[in-house]
XYZ file of C-alpha atoms in Angstrom:
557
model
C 35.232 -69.831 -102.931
C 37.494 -66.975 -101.551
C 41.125 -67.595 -102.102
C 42.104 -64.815 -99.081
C 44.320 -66.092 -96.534
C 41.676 -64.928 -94.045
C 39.335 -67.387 -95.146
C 37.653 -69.615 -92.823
C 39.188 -68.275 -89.903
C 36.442 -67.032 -87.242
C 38.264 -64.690 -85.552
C 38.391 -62.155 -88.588
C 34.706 -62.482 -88.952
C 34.582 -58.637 -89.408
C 36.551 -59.110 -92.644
C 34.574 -59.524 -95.976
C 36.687 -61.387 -98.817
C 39.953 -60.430 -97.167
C 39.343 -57.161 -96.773
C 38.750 -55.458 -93.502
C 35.446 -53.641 -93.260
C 35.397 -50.052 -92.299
C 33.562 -49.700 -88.907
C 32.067 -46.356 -88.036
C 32.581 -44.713 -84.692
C 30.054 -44.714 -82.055
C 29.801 -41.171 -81.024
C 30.797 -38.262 -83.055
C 33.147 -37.242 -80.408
C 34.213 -38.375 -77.100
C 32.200 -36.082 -75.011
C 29.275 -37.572 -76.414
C 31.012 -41.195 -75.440
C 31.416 -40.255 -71.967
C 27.962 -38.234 -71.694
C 26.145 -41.978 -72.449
C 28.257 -43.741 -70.054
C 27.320 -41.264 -67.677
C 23.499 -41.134 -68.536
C 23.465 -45.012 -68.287
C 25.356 -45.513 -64.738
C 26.096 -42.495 -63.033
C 27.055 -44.211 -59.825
C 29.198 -46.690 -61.387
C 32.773 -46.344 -60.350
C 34.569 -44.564 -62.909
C 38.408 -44.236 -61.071
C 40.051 -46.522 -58.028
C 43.074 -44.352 -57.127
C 44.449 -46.881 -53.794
C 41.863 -46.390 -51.581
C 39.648 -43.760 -53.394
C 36.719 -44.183 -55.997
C 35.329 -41.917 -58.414
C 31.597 -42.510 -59.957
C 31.096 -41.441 -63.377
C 28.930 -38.983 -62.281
C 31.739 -36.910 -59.514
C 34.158 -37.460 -62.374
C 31.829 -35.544 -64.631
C 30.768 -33.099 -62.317
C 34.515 -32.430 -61.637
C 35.423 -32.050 -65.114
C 32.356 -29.524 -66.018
C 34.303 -27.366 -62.423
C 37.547 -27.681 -63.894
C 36.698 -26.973 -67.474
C 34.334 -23.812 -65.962
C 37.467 -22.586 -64.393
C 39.640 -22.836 -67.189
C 37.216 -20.813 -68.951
C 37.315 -18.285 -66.381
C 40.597 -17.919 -66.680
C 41.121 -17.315 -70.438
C 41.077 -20.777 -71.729
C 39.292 -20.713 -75.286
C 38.066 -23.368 -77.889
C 40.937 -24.901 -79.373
C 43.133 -24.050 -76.314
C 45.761 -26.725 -75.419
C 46.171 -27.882 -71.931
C 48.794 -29.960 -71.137
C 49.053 -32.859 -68.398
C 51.738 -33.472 -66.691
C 51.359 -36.498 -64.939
C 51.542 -39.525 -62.993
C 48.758 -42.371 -63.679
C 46.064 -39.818 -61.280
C 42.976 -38.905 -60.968
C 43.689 -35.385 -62.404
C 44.832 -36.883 -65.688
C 41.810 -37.994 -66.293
C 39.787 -35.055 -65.393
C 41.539 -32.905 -67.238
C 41.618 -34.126 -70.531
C 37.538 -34.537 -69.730
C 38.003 -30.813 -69.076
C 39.987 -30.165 -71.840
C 37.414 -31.077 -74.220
C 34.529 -29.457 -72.396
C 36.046 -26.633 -72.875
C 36.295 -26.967 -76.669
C 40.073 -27.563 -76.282
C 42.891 -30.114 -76.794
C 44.745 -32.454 -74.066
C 48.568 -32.650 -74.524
C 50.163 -35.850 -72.994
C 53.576 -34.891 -70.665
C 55.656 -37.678 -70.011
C 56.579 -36.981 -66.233
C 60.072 -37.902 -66.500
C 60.618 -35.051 -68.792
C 63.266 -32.586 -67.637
C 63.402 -28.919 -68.029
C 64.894 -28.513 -72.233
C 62.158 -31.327 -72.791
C 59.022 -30.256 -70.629
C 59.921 -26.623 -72.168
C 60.220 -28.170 -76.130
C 56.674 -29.891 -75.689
C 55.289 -26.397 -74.224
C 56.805 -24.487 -76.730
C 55.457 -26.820 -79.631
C 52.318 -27.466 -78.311
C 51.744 -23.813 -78.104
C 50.255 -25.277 -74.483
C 47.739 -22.000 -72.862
C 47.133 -24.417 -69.761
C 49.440 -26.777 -67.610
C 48.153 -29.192 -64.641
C 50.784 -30.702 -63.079
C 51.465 -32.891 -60.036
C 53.248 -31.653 -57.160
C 56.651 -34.092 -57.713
C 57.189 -32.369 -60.699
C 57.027 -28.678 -59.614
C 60.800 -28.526 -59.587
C 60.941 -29.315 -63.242
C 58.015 -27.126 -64.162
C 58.824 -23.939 -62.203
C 62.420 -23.688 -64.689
C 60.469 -23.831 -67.490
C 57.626 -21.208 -66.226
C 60.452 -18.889 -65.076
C 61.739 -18.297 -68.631
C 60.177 -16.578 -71.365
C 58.265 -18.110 -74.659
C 56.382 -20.876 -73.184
C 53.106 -18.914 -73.061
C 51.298 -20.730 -70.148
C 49.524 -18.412 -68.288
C 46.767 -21.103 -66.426
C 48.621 -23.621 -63.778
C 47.054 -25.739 -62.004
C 48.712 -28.021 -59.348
C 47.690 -31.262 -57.521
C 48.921 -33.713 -54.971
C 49.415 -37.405 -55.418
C 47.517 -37.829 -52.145
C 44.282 -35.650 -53.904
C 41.739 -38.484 -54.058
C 42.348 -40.894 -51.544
C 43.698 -41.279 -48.153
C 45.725 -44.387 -48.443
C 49.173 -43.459 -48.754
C 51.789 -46.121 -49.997
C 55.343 -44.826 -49.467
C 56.981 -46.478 -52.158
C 55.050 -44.448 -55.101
C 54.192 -41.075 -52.568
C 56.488 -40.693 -50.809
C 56.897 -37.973 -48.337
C 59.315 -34.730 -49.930
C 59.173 -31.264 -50.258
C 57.428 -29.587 -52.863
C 58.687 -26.711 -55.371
C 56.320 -23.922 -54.435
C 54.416 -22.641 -58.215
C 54.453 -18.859 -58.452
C 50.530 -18.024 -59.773
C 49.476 -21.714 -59.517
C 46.200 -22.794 -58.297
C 45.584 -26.238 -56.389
C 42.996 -28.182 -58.401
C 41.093 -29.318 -55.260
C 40.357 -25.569 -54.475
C 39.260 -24.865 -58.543
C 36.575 -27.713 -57.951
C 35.252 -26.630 -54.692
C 34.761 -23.205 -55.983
C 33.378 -23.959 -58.923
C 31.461 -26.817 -57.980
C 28.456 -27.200 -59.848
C 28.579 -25.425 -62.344
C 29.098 -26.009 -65.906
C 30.870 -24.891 -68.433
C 30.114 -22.111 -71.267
C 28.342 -23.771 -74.011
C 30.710 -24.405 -76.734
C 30.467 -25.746 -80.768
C 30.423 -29.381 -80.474
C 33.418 -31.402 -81.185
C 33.430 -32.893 -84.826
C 34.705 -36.233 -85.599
C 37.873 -34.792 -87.000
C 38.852 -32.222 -84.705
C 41.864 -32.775 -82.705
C 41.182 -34.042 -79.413
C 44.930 -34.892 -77.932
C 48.592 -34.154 -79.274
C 50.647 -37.300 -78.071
C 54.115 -36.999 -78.258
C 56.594 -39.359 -79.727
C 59.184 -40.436 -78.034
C 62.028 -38.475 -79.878
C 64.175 -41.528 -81.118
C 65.267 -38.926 -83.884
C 65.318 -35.642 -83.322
C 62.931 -33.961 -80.808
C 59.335 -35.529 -79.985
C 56.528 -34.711 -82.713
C 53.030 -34.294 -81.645
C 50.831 -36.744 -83.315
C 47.470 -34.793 -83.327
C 44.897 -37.783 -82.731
C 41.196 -36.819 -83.464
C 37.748 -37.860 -81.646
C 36.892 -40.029 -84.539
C 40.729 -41.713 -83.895
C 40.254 -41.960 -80.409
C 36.708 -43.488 -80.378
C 36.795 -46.077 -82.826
C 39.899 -47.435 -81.282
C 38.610 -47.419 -77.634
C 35.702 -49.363 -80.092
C 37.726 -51.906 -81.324
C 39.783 -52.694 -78.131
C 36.020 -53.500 -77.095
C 35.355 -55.831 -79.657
C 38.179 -57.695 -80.051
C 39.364 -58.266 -76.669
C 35.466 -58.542 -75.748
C 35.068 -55.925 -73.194
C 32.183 -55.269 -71.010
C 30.645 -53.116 -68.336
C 31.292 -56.229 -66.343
C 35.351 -55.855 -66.501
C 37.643 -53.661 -64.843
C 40.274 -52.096 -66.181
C 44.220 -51.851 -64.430
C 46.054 -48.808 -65.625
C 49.803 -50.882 -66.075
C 50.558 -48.445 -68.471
C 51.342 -44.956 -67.889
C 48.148 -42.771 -69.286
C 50.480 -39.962 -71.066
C 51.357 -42.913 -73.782
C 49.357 -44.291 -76.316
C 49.127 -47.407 -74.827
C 47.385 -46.048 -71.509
C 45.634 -43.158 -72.895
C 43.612 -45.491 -75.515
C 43.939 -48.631 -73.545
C 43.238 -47.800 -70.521
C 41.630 -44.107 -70.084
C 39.118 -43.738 -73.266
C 38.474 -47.176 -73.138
C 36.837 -47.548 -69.756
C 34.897 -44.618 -70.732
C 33.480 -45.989 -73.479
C 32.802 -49.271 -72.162
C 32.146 -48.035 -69.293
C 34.274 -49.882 -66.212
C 36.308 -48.919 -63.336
C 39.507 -47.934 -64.072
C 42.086 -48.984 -61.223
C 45.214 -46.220 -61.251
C 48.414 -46.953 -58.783
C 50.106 -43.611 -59.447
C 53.450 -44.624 -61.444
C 54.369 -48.453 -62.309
C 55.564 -50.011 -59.389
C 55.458 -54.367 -59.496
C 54.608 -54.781 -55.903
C 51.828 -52.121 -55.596
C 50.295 -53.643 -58.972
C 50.050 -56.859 -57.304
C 48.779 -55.111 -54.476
C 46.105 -53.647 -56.579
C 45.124 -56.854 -58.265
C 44.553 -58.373 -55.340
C 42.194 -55.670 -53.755
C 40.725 -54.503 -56.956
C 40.523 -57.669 -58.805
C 40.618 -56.270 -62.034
C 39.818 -58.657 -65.224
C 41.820 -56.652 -68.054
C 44.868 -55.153 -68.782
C 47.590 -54.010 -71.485
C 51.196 -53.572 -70.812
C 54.724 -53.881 -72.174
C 56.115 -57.455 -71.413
C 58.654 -55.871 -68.989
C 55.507 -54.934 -66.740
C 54.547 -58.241 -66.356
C 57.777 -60.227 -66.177
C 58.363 -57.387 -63.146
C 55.230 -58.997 -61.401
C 55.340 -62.281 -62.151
C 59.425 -62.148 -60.785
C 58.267 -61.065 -57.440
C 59.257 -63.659 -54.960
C 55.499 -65.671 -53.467
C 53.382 -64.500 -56.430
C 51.657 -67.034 -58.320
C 48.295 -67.415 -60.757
C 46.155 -67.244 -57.362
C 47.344 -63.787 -57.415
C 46.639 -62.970 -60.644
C 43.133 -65.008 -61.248
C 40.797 -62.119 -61.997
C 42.864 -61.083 -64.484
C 41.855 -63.253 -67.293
C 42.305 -60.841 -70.642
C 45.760 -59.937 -70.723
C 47.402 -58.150 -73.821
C 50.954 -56.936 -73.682
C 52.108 -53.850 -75.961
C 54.926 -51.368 -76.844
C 57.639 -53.837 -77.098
C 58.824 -57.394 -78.890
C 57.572 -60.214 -76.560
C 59.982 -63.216 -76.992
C 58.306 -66.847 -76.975
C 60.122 -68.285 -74.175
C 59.307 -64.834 -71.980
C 55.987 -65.276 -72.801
C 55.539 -68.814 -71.806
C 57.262 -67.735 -68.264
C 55.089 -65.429 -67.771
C 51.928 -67.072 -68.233
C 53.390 -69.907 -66.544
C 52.883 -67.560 -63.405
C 50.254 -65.064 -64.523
C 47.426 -68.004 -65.400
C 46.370 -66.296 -68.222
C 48.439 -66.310 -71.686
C 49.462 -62.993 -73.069
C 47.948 -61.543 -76.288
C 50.286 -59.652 -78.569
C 48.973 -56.467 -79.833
C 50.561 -53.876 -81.783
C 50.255 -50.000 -82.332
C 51.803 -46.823 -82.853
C 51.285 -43.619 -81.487
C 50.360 -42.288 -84.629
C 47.935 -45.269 -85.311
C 45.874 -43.840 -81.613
C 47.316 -47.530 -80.541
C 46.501 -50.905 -81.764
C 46.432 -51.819 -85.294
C 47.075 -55.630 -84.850
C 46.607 -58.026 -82.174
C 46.045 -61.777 -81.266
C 42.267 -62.069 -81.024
C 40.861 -64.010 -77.855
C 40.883 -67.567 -77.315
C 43.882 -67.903 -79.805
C 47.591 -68.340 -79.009
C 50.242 -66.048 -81.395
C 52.250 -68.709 -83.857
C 55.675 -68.761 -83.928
C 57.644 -68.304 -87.352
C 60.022 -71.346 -87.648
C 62.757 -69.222 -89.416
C 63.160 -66.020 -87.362
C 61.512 -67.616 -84.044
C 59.631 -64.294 -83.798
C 56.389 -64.520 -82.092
C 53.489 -62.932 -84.627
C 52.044 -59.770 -83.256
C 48.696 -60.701 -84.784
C 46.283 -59.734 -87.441
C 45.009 -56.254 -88.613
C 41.770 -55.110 -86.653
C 38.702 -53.656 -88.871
C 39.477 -50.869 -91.350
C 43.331 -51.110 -91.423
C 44.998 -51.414 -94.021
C 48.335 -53.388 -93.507
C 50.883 -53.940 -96.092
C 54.669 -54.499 -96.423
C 56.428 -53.367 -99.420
C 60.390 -52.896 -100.461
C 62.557 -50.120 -100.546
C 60.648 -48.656 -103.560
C 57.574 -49.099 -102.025
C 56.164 -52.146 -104.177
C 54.048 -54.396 -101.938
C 56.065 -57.994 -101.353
C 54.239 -61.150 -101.026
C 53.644 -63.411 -98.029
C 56.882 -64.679 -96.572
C 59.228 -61.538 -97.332
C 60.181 -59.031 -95.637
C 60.370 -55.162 -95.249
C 58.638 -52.316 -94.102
C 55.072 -52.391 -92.874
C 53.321 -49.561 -93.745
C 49.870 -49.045 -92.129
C 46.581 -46.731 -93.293
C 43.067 -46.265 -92.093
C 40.934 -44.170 -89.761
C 42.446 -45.404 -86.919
C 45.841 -43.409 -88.277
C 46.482 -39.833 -87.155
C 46.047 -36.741 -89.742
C 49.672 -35.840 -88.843
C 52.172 -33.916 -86.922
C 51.265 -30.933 -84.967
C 53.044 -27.983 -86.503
C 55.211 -30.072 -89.031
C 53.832 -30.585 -92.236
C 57.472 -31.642 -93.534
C 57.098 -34.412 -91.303
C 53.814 -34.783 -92.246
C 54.567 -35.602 -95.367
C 57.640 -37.925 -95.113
C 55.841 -39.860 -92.297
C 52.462 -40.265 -93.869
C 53.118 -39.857 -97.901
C 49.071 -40.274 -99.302
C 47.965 -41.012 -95.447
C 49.565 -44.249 -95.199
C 51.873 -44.107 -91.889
C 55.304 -45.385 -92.451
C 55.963 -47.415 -89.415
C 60.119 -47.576 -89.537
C 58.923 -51.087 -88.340
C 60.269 -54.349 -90.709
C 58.062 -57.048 -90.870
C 56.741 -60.006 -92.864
C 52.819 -61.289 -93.230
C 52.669 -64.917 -93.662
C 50.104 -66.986 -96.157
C 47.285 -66.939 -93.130
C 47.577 -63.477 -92.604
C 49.802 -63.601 -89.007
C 52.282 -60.349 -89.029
C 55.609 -60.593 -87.900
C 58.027 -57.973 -86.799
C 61.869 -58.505 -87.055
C 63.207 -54.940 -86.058
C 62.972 -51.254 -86.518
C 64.828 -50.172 -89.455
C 67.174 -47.756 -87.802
C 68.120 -50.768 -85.640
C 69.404 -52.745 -88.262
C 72.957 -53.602 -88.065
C 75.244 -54.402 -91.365
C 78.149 -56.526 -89.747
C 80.758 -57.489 -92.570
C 78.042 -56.600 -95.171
C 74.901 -58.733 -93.836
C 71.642 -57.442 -92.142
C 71.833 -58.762 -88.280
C 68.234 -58.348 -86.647
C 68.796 -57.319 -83.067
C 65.950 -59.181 -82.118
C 67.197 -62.260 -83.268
C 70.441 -62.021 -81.521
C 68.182 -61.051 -78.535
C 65.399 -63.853 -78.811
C 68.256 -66.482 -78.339
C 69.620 -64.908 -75.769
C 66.212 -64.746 -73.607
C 66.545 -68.640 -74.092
C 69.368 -68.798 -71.741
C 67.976 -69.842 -68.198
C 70.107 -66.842 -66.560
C 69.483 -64.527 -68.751
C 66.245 -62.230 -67.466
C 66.584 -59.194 -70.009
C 68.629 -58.925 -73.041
C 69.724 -55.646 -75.914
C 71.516 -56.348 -78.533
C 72.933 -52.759 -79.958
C 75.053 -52.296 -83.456
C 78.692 -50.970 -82.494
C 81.360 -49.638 -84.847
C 84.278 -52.207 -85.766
C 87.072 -51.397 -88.158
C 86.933 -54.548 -89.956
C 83.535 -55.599 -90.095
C 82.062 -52.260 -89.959
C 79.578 -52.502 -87.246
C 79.617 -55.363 -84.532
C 76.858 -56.863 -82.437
C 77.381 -56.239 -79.517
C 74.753 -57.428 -76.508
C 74.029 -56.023 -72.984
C 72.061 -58.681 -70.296
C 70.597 -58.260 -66.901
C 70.507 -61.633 -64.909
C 68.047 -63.482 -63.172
C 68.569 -62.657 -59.321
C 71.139 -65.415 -58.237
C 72.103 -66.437 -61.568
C 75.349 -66.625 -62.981
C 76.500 -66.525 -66.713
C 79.802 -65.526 -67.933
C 80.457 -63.730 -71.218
C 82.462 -66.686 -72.583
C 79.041 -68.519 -71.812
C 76.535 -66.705 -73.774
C 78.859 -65.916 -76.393
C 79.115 -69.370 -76.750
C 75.256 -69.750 -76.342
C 74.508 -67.426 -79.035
C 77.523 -68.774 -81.534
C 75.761 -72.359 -81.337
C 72.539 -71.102 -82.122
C 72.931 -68.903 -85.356
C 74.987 -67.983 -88.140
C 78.735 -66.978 -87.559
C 77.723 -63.305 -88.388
C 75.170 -62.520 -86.171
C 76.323 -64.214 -82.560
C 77.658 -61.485 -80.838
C 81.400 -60.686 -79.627
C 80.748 -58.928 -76.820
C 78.476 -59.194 -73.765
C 78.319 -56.229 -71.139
C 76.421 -57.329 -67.861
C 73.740 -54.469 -66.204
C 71.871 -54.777 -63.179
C 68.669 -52.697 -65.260
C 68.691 -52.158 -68.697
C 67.346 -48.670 -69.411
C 63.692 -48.220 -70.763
C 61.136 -45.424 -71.253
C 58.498 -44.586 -69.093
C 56.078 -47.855 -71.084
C 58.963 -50.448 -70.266
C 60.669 -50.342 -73.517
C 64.065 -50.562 -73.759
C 66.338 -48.120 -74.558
C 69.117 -49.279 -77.270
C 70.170 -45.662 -77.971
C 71.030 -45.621 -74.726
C 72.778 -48.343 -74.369
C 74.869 -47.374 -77.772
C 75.914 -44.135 -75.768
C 77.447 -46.102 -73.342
C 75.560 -48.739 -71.385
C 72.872 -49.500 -69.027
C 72.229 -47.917 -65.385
């Protein structure tokens, strides 16, 4: 009888004696992926942008224009185009053109400003950029200086692709003219039907998108994610969150991360199923979208959903279609994520993933609930999928048994070759292919993974570790409290101090002297924290996750 703590549990029926099997892509590349989907259902809808829908056969068509014109213009195989982007239509088209072309997409965050926008250019070695119109302003600094080397720029509208316009994501302003630019809608009218130059097929491990990371040290890195990366994970968010044809898919996160790229855009390729896009995150219009759409699946960071479920009238009425709910990219406290199923209907899944992992790596497989650890109250992130490989070792590397912690380190095919144009950080990141995650952790005997912190989060106070999502966890316990950071500041006695910054729940009131007190009840005398700053937001990225280097540079917004 097998001793593995993955014994007898059903849900890790695709692991053999503890060890997870190694599951072969579909499709050799992702071309291939979308040319089945599109063989099988052309006229399915492939895209619902508001009022708009796109079959799987106009998104094709559209692609094979854009990717013809790109070709007419210079673009080669293994040309990059970059995307700058809102959650559109045009995202989505052009990485399909992209790769039709024999090139490479490059995710743009659309917040970027001009020093970043022009880094990410610069390291990309971009040929191509397709931007929408609200960021002209941004892109025409960058294209006026030197060293960039776009010479292809494309431009489209937030209104291309349907007529419905809601003012609080498009709203109306005036638009930064693009010296040289050409509007996408024209490229596919006069180059409609036609396809592109035949080029080599795609193999398994040639690059297929450069993702950027988000830059927490030093400037963003481009993990280069393959086909064979791409597909089997679109694979396995199939088969573990049991995915159909039959589902459709809302687009909470934004498509330049990992999260919404994987998630959200390959995925309802692969499987294949509408994909309902509302432009940016906005809580209001995703409700909106629910109800119209009625979308059955979705992955987002927690701060997404407590957003929707905090709007005033909503309740699981709203929100009944959507019945598979997963929630990535940041720590889920248990007491937010029994509010917000409370409201949603549906319980939240934890899943986990890295942009260098081509997104999730562990999750909380259907029809089970994530345990809580009775020490650190943090709520497991799940179990690894098929073909990762999942440890956690010490500081010289030496794996630790169940029940201790340190860092997890993560391998498999699911894990990028590397960063674009950096084999120095190549190597530190992923020494022998194993990705270190900068993530600390603990596995317990059944096999549930836990994450504590990131290690560069870690604050010493008077020579002990302090967790900041500890100190955070018990503060999302307090009934005013509706968002909580907990940042390491410096102290001259103790050496660093926790220090914790709170948004409240709209009419709430809480006092510092309050959740001090809270906090000092609740845990050991060196961890509470000695100072609470109040924010109406807290800052977070673009995927909802917040920002504690901001906050150590001086507070919220």
């Amino acid at each position: 009888m097998s001793t593995s703590p993955y014994a007898d549990r059903p849900w890790l029926a695709l692991y053999r004696d503890g060890q997870p099997t190694d599951v072969e892509p579909e499709f050799a590349n992702l071309l291939d992926m979308v040319e089945d989907a599109v063989r099988r259902v052309p006229d399915q809808d492939a895209i619902r942008y508001f009022d708009g829908r796109i079959s799987l056969a106009e998104l094709d068509a559209a692609a094979n224009a854009l990717a013809a014109a790109l070709q007419h213009r210079g673009f080669a195989v293994g040309d990059r185009l970059a995307l700058f982007s809102q959650n559109h239509p045009s995202y989505v088209i052009g990485m399909l053109a992209a790769w039709k072309a024999g090139g490479v997409a490059v995710s743009v965050n659309p917040m970027y400003k001009q020093r970043e926008l022009g880094h990410l250019l610069r390291d990309s070695g971009a040929r191509a950029l397709l931007c929408l119109d609200e960021v002209h302003a941004v892109a025409a600094e960058v294209l006026a200086d030197s060293g960039h080397g776009v010479d292809i720029v494309i431009t489209s509208s937030g209104r291309d692709f349907q007529t419905r316009n809601d003012p609080r994501v498009l709203p109306d302003r005036e638009m930064t003219p693009l010296p040289h630019a050409v509007a996408l809608l024209s490229l596919l009218t006069d180059h409609a039907h036609q396809e592109p130059v035949h080029v080599p097929a795609a193999r398994p491990d040639d690059p297929a998108f450069l993702v950027y990371t988000s830059g927490t040290t030093g400037d963003p890195k481009g993990a280069c994610l393959t086909h064979a990366n791409l597909v089997l994970n679109a694979r396995n968010y199939r088969e573990w969150m049991e995915l159909s044809s039959h589902d459709a898919i809302l687009a909470i996160a934004p498509l330049f991360h990992i999260t919404g790229l994987v998630g959200h855009g390959v995925l309802s390729l692969l499987l294949p199923a509408p994909l309902v896009l509302g432009h940016r995150f906005h809580p209001e219009v995703m409700v909106e979208l629910v109800r119209e759409h009625r979308p059955t699946f979705t992955v987002g960071a927690i701060t997404a959903f407590t957003a929707m479920v905090g709007l005033p009238g909503v309740g699981p009425d709203d929100f009944a279609s959507l019945t598979k709910v997963y929630s990535g990219g940041a720590p889920v406290a248990p007491t937010v994520a029994d509010e917000v199923e409370a409201v949603l209907g549906s319980y939240v899944h934890n899943a986990y993933g890295l942009t260098e992992t081509a997104s999730i790596t562990h999750l909380v497989p259907p029809h089970r609930r994530a345990p809580v650890d009775p020490d650190s109250g943090a709520l497991s992130i799940g179990v690894p999928i098929p073909s990762v490989r999942a440890r956690i070792v010490d500081a010289s590397d030496q794996e630790l048994p169940p029940g201790q912690v340190g860092e997890l380190l993560i391998a498999g095919p699911q894990v990028a070759g590397g960063y674009w144009g950096r084999p120095d950080a190549t190597a530190t990141a992923f020494p022998h292919g194993e990705l270190r995650t900068g993530d600390v952790g603990f596995m317990d005997a059944d096999g549930w993974f836990y994450l504590v912190d990131r290690l560069k989060d870690m604050i010493i106070a008077s020579g002990y570790k302090v967790w900041p999502r500890e100190v955070e966890d018990v503060l999302y316990g307090h009934p005013a409290v509706r968002e909580a950071a907990v940042v390491g500041v410096p102290d001259d006695y103790r050496g660093e101090t926790v220090h914790a910054f709170v948004s409240l729940r709209p009419g709430a009131v809480a006092t510092e002297t309050e959740l001090v007190a809270y906090c000092r009840e609740r845990m050991a005398a060196y961890k509470y924290p000695r100072a609470i700053g109040f924010v109406d937001e807290l800052p977070k990225t673009a995927s909802g996750k917040i920002l504690r280097r901001a906050l150590r540079r001086g507070g919220g917004t």
